[in-house]
Each structure stands twice: as C-alpha cells, then as structure tokens.
Amino acid sequence: MKYWYQRPHPSLSKYLRTVLILEGFSEPEADALPLFANGMPALFCKTEKDVAGNEIVKQVTLFGKTVPQECWAMTAHTTIIAYFFKPFALPALFSVPAAVLAKEPANLESWDPLKNNALRTQLTYAATTSRKSEVLDHLLVHQLEQNNKECEIIQYATDQIMYNSGTEVLAEILKTLNINKRTFQRVFKKYVGVSPNHYRRICQFQFVFAQLRAGKFDTLTDIAYDNGFADQSHFIRSFREFANTTPNSYLRSGLNEKK
Amino acid sequence: MKEKITPCLWYNNQAQEAAALYCSAFADTKIVAKSPIVTAISVAGQSITLLDGGPRYQPNPSVSFFYICEKQDEMDRIWKLFSKGGSVLMPLDKYPWSERYGWITDKYGVSWQLALGKISDVGQKLTPCLLFTGKQYGKADEAIAHYSSIFKDPKVDGILRYTAGESPDEAGKVKHAQMALNGQKFMLMDSAGPHGFTFSEGVSLTIHCDTQAEIDHYWGKLTESGEESMCGWLKDKFGVSWQIIPTILNKIMSDPAKAGKAAQAFMSMRKLDIEQIVQASIA
C-alpha cells in the first residue's frame, strides 16, 4: 500500500483540512494504515479494479464524524480518496444538516441519485488516481458554486420582496432570474424556512403595520390598495392572521383587543 | 436509435442481472450496450435502458409495459421466469379484452402486462402504460390533452371509460386509453384503488433530441407546472419522470475517452446543453 496527503484544491482550502489518498498495489496490509486524525467530517471515496480492469465505484459517502475502521479495508486493487473537512463545511457544501450526518453517514446515491450517477460515470472513466481526485475536486467546487448561486438568488429575491411586496412581485422575480417556479420555491424554503408567498405576505404586513402606526393614510382602503391587496377583505384577513386583530380595532385600542 | 421516446428502468446494482433475465424471457431480445452504470437492451427492435442508480428509487406499476406475445410458449416462459421472486397483480386468465392476459411484477419491481394476441392489435410489441392513481387519479384525460399538445403527430386510438357500477372507479374516468405520440404507442389508465404507488424516477421516459431547440421545447413544455431535476431529468405536472437527452449523448457515453468528461459537464446541468457537453467531451 502506498499513501500520501495532498494539498486541497486552492478554491477549496477554506473548507478542507487535508486530502488523504491510499493506493493498494500488493497484498493487503490491514494494520499498516497511516496515522491520521480521524474524527473529522469526511467525503470518502473507494474504487476497485475488477478482473476485467474496469474501475468499480464501491462507495462515495459523507461521514459526519468518523470514517469507520471497516471502510479502510483494502485489496491490491483498491484506491481510497478521503477529503477531511473543517467542521462547518459539509452542511454548507452538501446541504445535509450536521445533526443528521452526526447520526448517520450519507451515501451520495441517496443524497442526490442523479448527480451521483454522473459522478460514478466520471470516476469509472478516470484512469489514474490523480484524475479521480480531480473529479472529486470538481464535485466540491461545483457544490460550492451552486450554493453561492443559491445564496445570490435568495438575497436578490428577499431584497425585491422587501421593496415591493405586492402579489405580482414573485412572477417578476421568476422572470428576472429565469428560474423554474418549483425550483425557486424549493431553494427559497430551504434558506428562508417559509414559502416565497408566505414571506411576501409577512413583508406586506410589515409595511401595512408601519403605515398604520405612523398614521400616514386617509382611509383603510387606501392602505389596502397602496400595499397591493386585491381588496379590503384580503387586507383585513391578512391583518388578522399576523396581528390577531382587525385594522379598525387596532386603531381603536392597539393590539390588546382581540377580535 | 430510431425511436424518439424510450423507457429507462432504475435498478439497485442489478441492471446487468435483470438484462440477462429479460434476454432469456423475451423473444428476439439482446443486450446492445453495457457500462458499469447503464445497460441497454433491444426487445424486438425496441430499446430499453437499464440504469444502476442505487437504492433511492424503485420501479413500480404506475408505469408498466404492455407486452404482446404472439405465441403461447413465449407467454408461458416469461410468466414462469417473472414469477420467481415477482408478484402477480392479475392472474393469467381470459379477460374481456384478451383471450389470455396477466399482469406481473418481476423481482426488480418492473411491471409487465402480458397479452396473447397480434402485434398489429396495438401496433408495437412493447407499450408503456401510465396508471393514474392516488392524487393523479382522474387525470388521464388531462394527460392525453397535455401530451398531445407537446409531441408531434398525436393521435388518440381510442378511449374506454368506466361505467356506473365499477366502484371505486367513477363513471366517465379513463379505464383504458391508447394513443400515439411521434408515431409511438402509449396507454393511459385511471385507477381509484388504494395502490400505494405513483409515478417516480423508478421508471422514466427518455426523449432523444437531435437539436438544442428540441431539448428546449420538451424541457419547457414538460416542466410547466412540473419540476426540474438534475442531469436532464424532470417531472411533469403529473409527476411522470422524463429525461430530455441529446441523441449524440449515447455515442459520447460509449466512448471511454469522452464519457467521463461529458458526465462532468452534465452533472452541473439541469436542462442539458448539447454544445457544452460536446465541447467538454472533446476537451
């Protein structure tokens, strides 16, 4: 067996501690494992050449804490590449909650089976160990880019909704970002915790409430239309939902009187 | 590949084993391509892709395959082989629509409706059949209209409807419909029973596209009220999984020097981009 540590890809150095690579090339030596600081979250990739010389992907797994001993077992045809991460990195890169990973490792095939098929294809055709580690580097860089893109989408969307919380704003955001509605809803919920429309209605209520408190209006109908409500009854329903009272009774007696 | 639309079945590390079973069961069937992830078979000239994608998805009877046996002994052979470890949904028997018919799920979860008859009865030996159950129940009519608006040369061959007294199915819902899209046959059925399965990635339909414009067309139309997934996969408004794939990808993926690079390119894509995949594969 041969092993070495590899310096992480420059754009990943913020997230990675080190990369450990093991290649089997003679009889297995079970107790000759290198000494390494286990107990760190890791992306563990094990491949093996079959008799026909095809590279078979045995395992690509995210471990929250420790890579179990049995994973390190090797034959003469095994290659192991293990990326050891800084503690915060796995949830950020793979959107798997740390608490979930701490309990149970995640195989990439259950994390995202479609991406995993593409990854396995790449590993299968990566002839050398250095090609394999390039494939895994690319996966991590891609995850990082995708997360950054998602963050930008959410930042843009929440900003837009903050400025204009009328009903038409969501359609405008979809158009500007050129993004599928369901995809947008999924990403939004992942980062913000509520659906885009729920968030919009919260913002809308905040505006109304501020306007009402500041006394900047002639009639309640004006407020409703100013803030993009279709009509007065939508306005009252929304107000009741978030403030647990009606606009009129709020004006009379503040938030204490429940209606 | 001459067919526009081909089925893709999802296995957990058993695609090659399953392909061998199908070759021994079906007449005129052979393996036409083999890689660690994808195995392709040709069943009487019709292509099926078998994908080793891991344990996350399994095929289920929401998409089954109506298979016409012209000879009794072929039917008996298939039934016997699929019975091992499989499960029978409708026993081999005489039914109003066929002298001899049976619905069986093989041990990998793939569901087959075997019918003794003439290929000319349907027009092709193997026909995908979509079963609208659960939340999708009653949407077969809508699906016929939806798919007709998307694919070329849509043609409805016939619709048989439930009548009163077929509870739990409602009168008027689609008992059985047969249609053609791009010259290929499909069947659609509503079924109200408590099936406990619905459309999934376990059985998907691949559309092979020659141009980016074609990919854009199918991707745009089928994701309407549906959902984009990764790597060219999507779910339409009924939850049916489709793969919108450039025709040239088959050739690229069978070249070991190109396959890995192409896969690296499409791993980050939702809708596939032909130009980018081709460029990456020769880089």
Coordinates of N, CA and C in Angstrom, one line a residue, chain B residues 24-192:
Chain B
S24 N -33.4 -13.8 -21.6 CA -33.8 -15.2 -21.6 C -35.4 -15.3 -21.6
A25 N -36.1 -14.3 -21.2 CA -37.5 -14.3 -21.2 C -38.2 -13.9 -22.5
F26 N -37.8 -12.7 -23.0 CA -38.5 -12.2 -24.2 C -37.8 -12.8 -25.5
A27 N -38.7 -12.9 -26.5 CA -38.2 -13.4 -27.8 C -37.4 -12.2 -28.4
D28 N -36.4 -12.5 -29.2 CA -35.7 -11.5 -30.1 C -35.2 -10.4 -29.2
T29 N -34.5 -10.7 -28.1 CA -34.1 -9.6 -27.2 C -32.6 -9.8 -26.9
K30 N -31.8 -8.7 -27.0 CA -30.4 -8.8 -26.8 C -29.8 -7.6 -26.1
I31 N -28.7 -7.8 -25.4 CA -28.0 -6.6 -24.8 C -27.3 -5.9 -25.9
V32 N -27.5 -4.6 -26.0 CA -26.8 -3.8 -27.1 C -25.7 -2.9 -26.6
A33 N -25.7 -2.6 -25.3 CA -24.7 -1.8 -24.7 C -24.6 -2.1 -23.2
K34 N -23.3 -1.9 -22.7 CA -23.1 -2.3 -21.4 C -22.0 -1.4 -20.8
S35 N -22.3 -0.7 -19.7 CA -21.3 0.0 -19.0 C -21.6 -0.2 -17.5
P36 N -20.7 0.2 -16.6 CA -20.9 0.0 -15.2 C -22.2 0.6 -14.7
I37 N -22.7 1.6 -15.4 CA -23.9 2.3 -14.9 C -25.1 2.0 -15.8
V38 N -24.9 1.9 -17.0 CA -26.1 1.7 -18.0 C -25.9 0.5 -18.8
T39 N -27.0 -0.3 -18.9 CA -27.1 -1.4 -19.8 C -28.3 -1.2 -20.7
A40 N -28.1 -1.4 -22.0 CA -29.2 -1.2 -22.9 C -29.6 -2.5 -23.6
I41 N -30.9 -2.8 -23.7 CA -31.3 -4.0 -24.4 C -32.3 -3.6 -25.5
S42 N -32.4 -4.4 -26.5 CA -33.3 -4.3 -27.6 C -34.3 -5.4 -27.5
V43 N -35.6 -5.1 -27.4 CA -36.6 -6.1 -27.3 C -37.4 -6.0 -28.6
A44 N -37.2 -7.0 -29.5 CA -37.8 -7.0 -30.8 C -37.6 -5.6 -31.5
G45 N -36.4 -5.1 -31.4 CA -36.1 -3.8 -32.0 C -36.5 -2.6 -31.2
Q46 N -37.1 -2.7 -30.1 CA -37.4 -1.6 -29.2 C -36.4 -1.5 -28.1
S47 N -35.9 -0.2 -27.8 CA -34.9 -0.1 -26.9 C -35.4 0.2 -25.5
I48 N -34.7 -0.5 -24.5 CA -35.0 -0.2 -23.1 C -33.6 0.1 -22.4
T49 N -33.5 1.1 -21.6 CA -32.3 1.4 -20.8 C -32.5 0.9 -19.4
L50 N -31.5 0.2 -18.9 CA -31.5 -0.2 -17.5 C -30.4 0.5 -16.8
L51 N -30.7 1.2 -15.8 CA -29.8 2.1 -15.1 C -29.5 1.6 -13.7
D52 N -28.2 1.5 -13.4 CA -27.9 1.1 -12.0 C -27.7 2.4 -11.2
G53 N -28.8 2.8 -10.5 CA -28.7 4.1 -9.9 C -28.7 4.1 -8.3
G54 N -28.7 2.9 -7.7 CA -28.6 2.9 -6.3 C -30.0 2.6 -5.7
P55 N -30.1 2.6 -4.4 CA -31.3 2.2 -3.7 C -32.5 3.2 -3.6
R56 N -32.2 4.5 -4.0 CA -33.2 5.5 -3.7 C -34.5 5.4 -4.4
Y57 N -34.5 4.9 -5.7 CA -35.7 4.8 -6.4 C -35.9 3.3 -6.8
Q58 N -37.2 2.9 -6.9 CA -37.5 1.6 -7.4 C -38.6 1.7 -8.4
P59 N -38.6 0.9 -9.5 CA -39.7 0.8 -10.4 C -41.0 0.4 -9.6
N60 N -42.2 0.8 -10.1 CA -43.4 0.4 -9.6 C -44.4 0.3 -10.7
P61 N -45.6 -0.3 -10.4 CA -46.6 -0.5 -11.5 C -47.2 0.8 -12.1
S62 N -46.9 2.0 -11.6 CA -47.5 3.2 -12.1 C -47.1 3.3 -13.6
V63 N -45.9 2.9 -14.0 CA -45.6 2.7 -15.4 C -45.3 1.3 -15.6
S64 N -46.2 0.6 -16.4 CA -46.0 -0.8 -16.7 C -45.8 -0.9 -18.2
F65 N -45.5 -2.1 -18.6 CA -45.2 -2.4 -20.0 C -46.2 -3.4 -20.6
F66 N -47.0 -3.0 -21.5 CA -48.0 -3.9 -22.2 C -47.2 -4.7 -23.2
Y67 N -47.1 -6.0 -23.1 CA -46.2 -6.8 -23.9 C -47.0 -7.8 -24.6
I68 N -47.0 -7.8 -26.0 CA -47.8 -8.7 -26.7 C -47.0 -10.0 -27.1
C69 N -47.5 -11.1 -26.7 CA -46.9 -12.4 -27.0 C -47.8 -13.0 -28.2
E70 N -47.1 -13.2 -29.3 CA -47.8 -13.8 -30.4 C -47.9 -15.3 -30.3
K71 N -47.0 -15.9 -29.4 CA -47.0 -17.3 -29.2 C -47.2 -17.6 -27.8
Q72 N -48.1 -18.6 -27.5 CA -48.4 -19.1 -26.2 C -47.1 -19.5 -25.4
D73 N -46.2 -20.1 -26.1 CA -45.0 -20.6 -25.3 C -44.1 -19.5 -24.8
E74 N -44.1 -18.4 -25.6 CA -43.3 -17.2 -25.1 C -44.0 -16.7 -23.8
M75 N -45.3 -16.6 -23.9 CA -46.0 -16.1 -22.7 C -45.8 -16.9 -21.5
D76 N -45.8 -18.2 -21.7 CA -45.6 -19.2 -20.5 C -44.2 -19.0 -20.0
R77 N -43.3 -18.9 -20.9 CA -41.9 -18.8 -20.5 C -41.7 -17.5 -19.6
I78 N -42.2 -16.4 -20.1 CA -42.0 -15.1 -19.4 C -42.7 -15.2 -18.0
W79 N -43.9 -15.7 -18.1 CA -44.7 -15.8 -16.8 C -43.9 -16.6 -15.7
K80 N -43.4 -17.7 -16.2 CA -42.7 -18.6 -15.3 C -41.4 -17.9 -14.7
L81 N -40.6 -17.3 -15.6 CA -39.4 -16.6 -15.1 C -39.7 -15.4 -14.2
F82 N -40.7 -14.6 -14.6 CA -41.0 -13.5 -13.8 C -41.7 -13.8 -12.4
S83 N -42.3 -15.0 -12.4 CA -43.0 -15.4 -11.2 C -42.0 -15.6 -10.0
K84 N -40.8 -16.0 -10.4 CA -39.7 -16.3 -9.4 C -39.4 -15.0 -8.7
G85 N -39.8 -14.8 -7.5 CA -39.5 -13.6 -6.7 C -40.3 -12.4 -7.1
G86 N -41.2 -12.6 -8.1 CA -42.1 -11.5 -8.5 C -43.4 -11.6 -7.8
S87 N -44.4 -10.7 -8.2 CA -45.7 -10.8 -7.7 C -46.7 -10.6 -8.8
V88 N -47.8 -11.3 -8.6 CA -48.9 -11.3 -9.7 C -49.9 -10.3 -9.3
L89 N -50.2 -9.3 -10.2 CA -51.2 -8.3 -10.0 C -52.6 -8.8 -10.5
M90 N -52.5 -9.4 -11.7 CA -53.7 -10.0 -12.3 C -53.3 -11.4 -12.8
P91 N -53.9 -12.4 -12.4 CA -53.5 -13.8 -12.8 C -53.7 -14.0 -14.3
L92 N -53.0 -14.9 -14.9 CA -53.2 -15.3 -16.3 C -54.6 -15.9 -16.4
D93 N -55.3 -15.3 -17.3 CA -56.7 -15.7 -17.4 C -57.3 -15.2 -18.7
K94 N -58.6 -15.5 -18.9 CA -59.3 -14.9 -20.1 C -60.0 -13.6 -19.5
Y95 N -59.8 -12.5 -20.2 CA -60.5 -11.2 -19.8 C -61.2 -10.7 -21.0
P96 N -62.2 -9.8 -20.7 CA -63.0 -9.2 -21.9 C -62.1 -8.7 -23.0
W97 N -60.9 -8.2 -22.7 CA -60.1 -7.6 -23.7 C -59.0 -8.5 -24.3
S98 N -58.9 -9.7 -23.7 CA -57.9 -10.6 -24.3 C -58.2 -12.1 -23.9
E99 N -58.0 -13.0 -24.8 CA -58.2 -14.4 -24.6 C -57.3 -14.9 -23.4
R100 N -56.1 -14.3 -23.4 CA -55.2 -14.7 -22.3 C -54.3 -13.5 -22.0
Y101 N -54.4 -13.1 -20.7 CA -53.8 -11.9 -20.3 C -53.4 -12.1 -18.8
G102 N -52.3 -11.4 -18.4 CA -51.9 -11.4 -17.0 C -51.0 -10.2 -16.7
W103 N -51.0 -9.7 -15.5 CA -50.2 -8.6 -15.1 C -49.3 -9.0 -14.0
I104 N -48.0 -8.9 -14.2 CA -47.0 -9.4 -13.2 C -45.9 -8.4 -13.0
T105 N -45.4 -8.4 -11.8 CA -44.3 -7.5 -11.5 C -43.1 -8.4 -11.2
D106 N -42.0 -8.2 -11.9 CA -40.8 -9.0 -11.7 C -40.1 -8.7 -10.4
K107 N -39.1 -9.5 -10.1 CA -38.5 -9.3 -8.8 C -37.7 -8.0 -8.6
Y108 N -37.5 -7.3 -9.7 CA -36.9 -6.0 -9.6 C -37.9 -4.8 -9.5
G109 N -39.2 -5.2 -9.5 CA -40.3 -4.2 -9.3 C -40.8 -3.7 -10.7
V110 N -40.3 -4.2 -11.8 CA -40.8 -3.7 -13.1 C -42.0 -4.5 -13.4
S111 N -43.0 -3.8 -13.9 CA -44.4 -4.4 -14.1 C -44.7 -4.6 -15.5
W112 N -45.2 -5.8 -15.8 CA -45.5 -6.2 -17.2 C -46.9 -6.7 -17.4
Q113 N -47.6 -6.2 -18.4 CA -48.9 -6.7 -18.7 C -48.7 -7.6 -20.0
L114 N -48.8 -8.9 -19.8 CA -48.6 -9.8 -20.9 C -50.0 -10.1 -21.6
A115 N -50.1 -10.0 -22.9 CA -51.3 -10.4 -23.5 C -51.0 -11.2 -24.8
L116 N -51.8 -12.3 -24.9 CA -51.7 -13.1 -26.1 C -52.4 -12.4 -27.2
G117 N -51.8 -12.2 -28.4 CA -52.5 -11.5 -29.4 C -51.6 -11.3 -30.6
K118 N -52.0 -10.4 -31.5 CA -51.2 -10.0 -32.6 C -50.6 -8.6 -32.4
I119 N -49.4 -8.5 -32.8 CA -48.7 -7.2 -32.6 C -49.5 -6.1 -33.3
S120 N -50.2 -6.5 -34.4 CA -51.0 -5.5 -35.1 C -52.2 -5.0 -34.3
D121 N -52.5 -5.7 -33.2 CA -53.6 -5.2 -32.4 C -53.3 -3.8 -31.8
V122 N -52.0 -3.7 -31.4 CA -51.6 -2.4 -30.8 C -50.8 -1.6 -31.8
G123 N -49.9 -2.3 -32.5 CA -49.0 -1.7 -33.5 C -47.6 -1.8 -33.1
Q124 N -47.3 -2.2 -31.8 CA -45.9 -2.4 -31.4 C -45.9 -3.5 -30.3
K125 N -44.8 -4.1 -30.2 CA -44.7 -5.3 -29.2 C -44.8 -4.8 -27.8
L126 N -44.1 -3.7 -27.5 CA -43.9 -3.3 -26.1 C -44.5 -1.8 -26.0
T127 N -45.4 -1.6 -25.1 CA -46.1 -0.3 -25.0 C -46.1 0.2 -23.5
P128 N -45.5 1.3 -23.2 CA -45.6 1.9 -21.9 C -47.0 2.2 -21.5
C129 N -47.4 1.9 -20.3 CA -48.7 2.2 -19.8 C -48.7 3.0 -18.5
L130 N -49.2 4.2 -18.5 CA -49.2 5.1 -17.4 C -50.5 4.9 -16.6
L131 N -50.4 4.6 -15.3 CA -51.5 4.3 -14.4 C -51.7 5.5 -13.5
F132 N -52.8 6.2 -13.6 CA -53.0 7.4 -12.8 C -53.8 7.0 -11.5
T133 N -53.0 7.1 -10.4 CA -53.6 6.6 -9.1 C -53.4 7.7 -8.1
G134 N -54.1 7.5 -6.9 CA -53.9 8.5 -5.8 C -54.3 9.9 -6.2
K135 N -53.4 10.8 -5.9 CA -53.6 12.2 -6.3 C -53.8 12.5 -7.8
Q136 N -53.2 11.6 -8.6 CA -53.3 11.7 -10.0 C -54.5 11.1 -10.6
Y137 N -55.3 10.4 -9.8 CA -56.5 9.7 -10.3 C -57.4 10.7 -11.0
G138 N -57.9 10.2 -12.2 CA -58.8 11.0 -12.9 C -58.1 12.0 -13.9
K139 N -56.8 12.0 -13.9 CA -56.1 13.0 -14.8 C -55.7 12.4 -16.1
A140 N -56.1 11.2 -16.4 CA -55.6 10.6 -17.7 C -56.1 11.4 -18.9
D141 N -57.3 11.9 -18.8 CA -57.8 12.8 -19.9 C -57.0 14.0 -20.1
E142 N -56.7 14.7 -18.9 CA -55.8 15.9 -19.0 C -54.5 15.5 -19.6
A143 N -54.0 14.4 -19.2 CA -52.6 14.0 -19.7 C -52.7 13.7 -21.2
I144 N -53.7 13.1 -21.7 CA -53.8 12.9 -23.1 C -53.8 14.2 -23.9
A145 N -54.5 15.2 -23.3 CA -54.5 16.5 -24.0 C -53.2 17.2 -23.8
H146 N -52.6 17.1 -22.7 CA -51.3 17.7 -22.4 C -50.2 17.2 -23.3
Y147 N -50.1 15.9 -23.4 CA -49.1 15.2 -24.2 C -49.3 15.5 -25.7
S148 N -50.6 15.5 -26.1 CA -51.0 15.8 -27.5 C -50.5 17.2 -27.9
S149 N -50.5 18.1 -26.9 CA -50.1 19.5 -27.3 C -48.5 19.6 -27.3
I150 N -47.8 18.6 -26.9 CA -46.4 18.7 -26.8 C -45.6 17.9 -27.9
F151 N -46.2 16.7 -28.2 CA -45.5 15.8 -29.1 C -46.0 15.9 -30.5
K152 N -45.2 15.5 -31.4 CA -45.6 15.5 -32.8 C -46.6 14.4 -33.1
D153 N -47.4 14.7 -34.1 CA -48.4 13.7 -34.6 C -49.1 12.9 -33.5
P154 N -49.8 13.7 -32.6 CA -50.6 13.0 -31.6 C -51.8 12.4 -32.3
K155 N -52.1 11.2 -31.8 CA -53.3 10.5 -32.3 C -53.9 9.7 -31.2
V156 N -55.2 9.9 -30.9 CA -55.9 9.0 -29.9 C -56.5 7.9 -30.6
D157 N -56.1 6.7 -30.3 CA -56.6 5.5 -31.0 C -58.0 5.1 -30.4
G158 N -58.2 5.3 -29.1 CA -59.5 5.0 -28.5 C -59.4 5.2 -27.0
I159 N -60.6 5.6 -26.5 CA -60.7 5.7 -25.0 C -61.9 4.9 -24.5
L160 N -61.6 4.0 -23.6 CA -62.7 3.2 -23.0 C -62.9 3.8 -21.6
R161 N -64.2 4.1 -21.2 CA -64.4 4.8 -19.9 C -65.1 3.8 -19.0
Y162 N -64.9 4.1 -17.7 CA -65.6 3.4 -16.7 C -67.1 3.7 -16.8
T163 N -67.9 2.7 -16.4 CA -69.4 3.0 -16.4 C -69.8 2.9 -15.0
A164 N -71.1 3.3 -14.7 CA -71.6 3.2 -13.3 C -71.5 1.7 -12.9
G165 N -71.2 1.6 -11.6 CA -71.2 0.2 -11.0 C -69.8 -0.4 -11.1
E166 N -68.8 0.4 -11.4 CA -67.4 -0.1 -11.4 C -66.7 0.5 -10.2
S167 N -67.4 0.7 -9.1 CA -66.8 1.3 -7.9 C -65.6 0.5 -7.5
P168 N -64.5 1.1 -6.9 CA -64.4 2.5 -6.6 C -64.2 3.5 -7.7
D169 N -64.1 3.0 -9.0 CA -63.8 3.9 -10.1 C -65.1 4.6 -10.5
E170 N -64.9 5.9 -10.8 CA -66.1 6.7 -11.1 C -66.4 6.6 -12.6
A171 N -67.7 6.6 -12.9 CA -68.1 6.5 -14.3 C -67.5 7.7 -15.0
G172 N -67.0 7.5 -16.2 CA -66.5 8.6 -17.1 C -65.0 8.7 -17.0
K173 N -64.4 8.2 -15.9 CA -62.9 8.2 -15.9 C -62.4 7.2 -16.9
V174 N -61.1 7.4 -17.2 CA -60.5 6.6 -18.3 C -60.1 5.2 -17.8
K175 N -60.8 4.2 -18.3 CA -60.5 2.8 -17.9 C -59.3 2.4 -18.7
H176 N -59.3 2.7 -20.0 CA -58.1 2.4 -20.8 C -58.1 3.3 -22.0
A177 N -56.9 3.9 -22.3 CA -56.8 4.8 -23.5 C -55.5 4.4 -24.2
Q178 N -55.6 4.4 -25.5 CA -54.4 4.2 -26.3 C -54.2 5.3 -27.2
M179 N -52.9 5.8 -27.2 CA -52.6 7.0 -28.1 C -51.3 6.8 -28.7
A180 N -51.0 7.6 -29.7 CA -49.7 7.6 -30.4 C -49.1 9.0 -30.2
L181 N -47.8 9.1 -29.9 CA -47.0 10.3 -29.9 C -45.8 10.1 -30.7
N182 N -45.5 11.0 -31.6 CA -44.4 10.8 -32.5 C -44.4 9.4 -33.2
G183 N -45.6 8.8 -33.4 CA -45.7 7.5 -34.0 C -45.5 6.4 -33.1
Q184 N -45.3 6.6 -31.8 CA -45.1 5.6 -30.8 C -46.3 5.4 -29.9
K185 N -46.7 4.2 -29.6 CA -47.9 4.0 -28.8 C -47.7 4.1 -27.3
F186 N -48.7 4.6 -26.6 CA -48.7 4.7 -25.2 C -50.1 4.4 -24.7
M187 N -50.2 3.8 -23.5 CA -51.5 3.6 -22.9 C -51.6 4.4 -21.6
L188 N -52.9 4.8 -21.3 CA -53.1 5.5 -20.1 C -54.4 5.0 -19.4
M189 N -54.3 4.9 -18.1 CA -55.4 4.4 -17.3 C -55.6 5.1 -16.0
D190 N -56.8 5.4 -15.6 CA -57.1 5.8 -14.2 C -57.5 4.6 -13.4
S191 N -57.0 4.7 -12.1 CA -57.4 3.6 -11.2 C -57.5 4.1 -9.8
A192 N -58.7 3.9 -9.2 CA -59.0 4.5 -7.9 C -58.6 3.7 -6.8

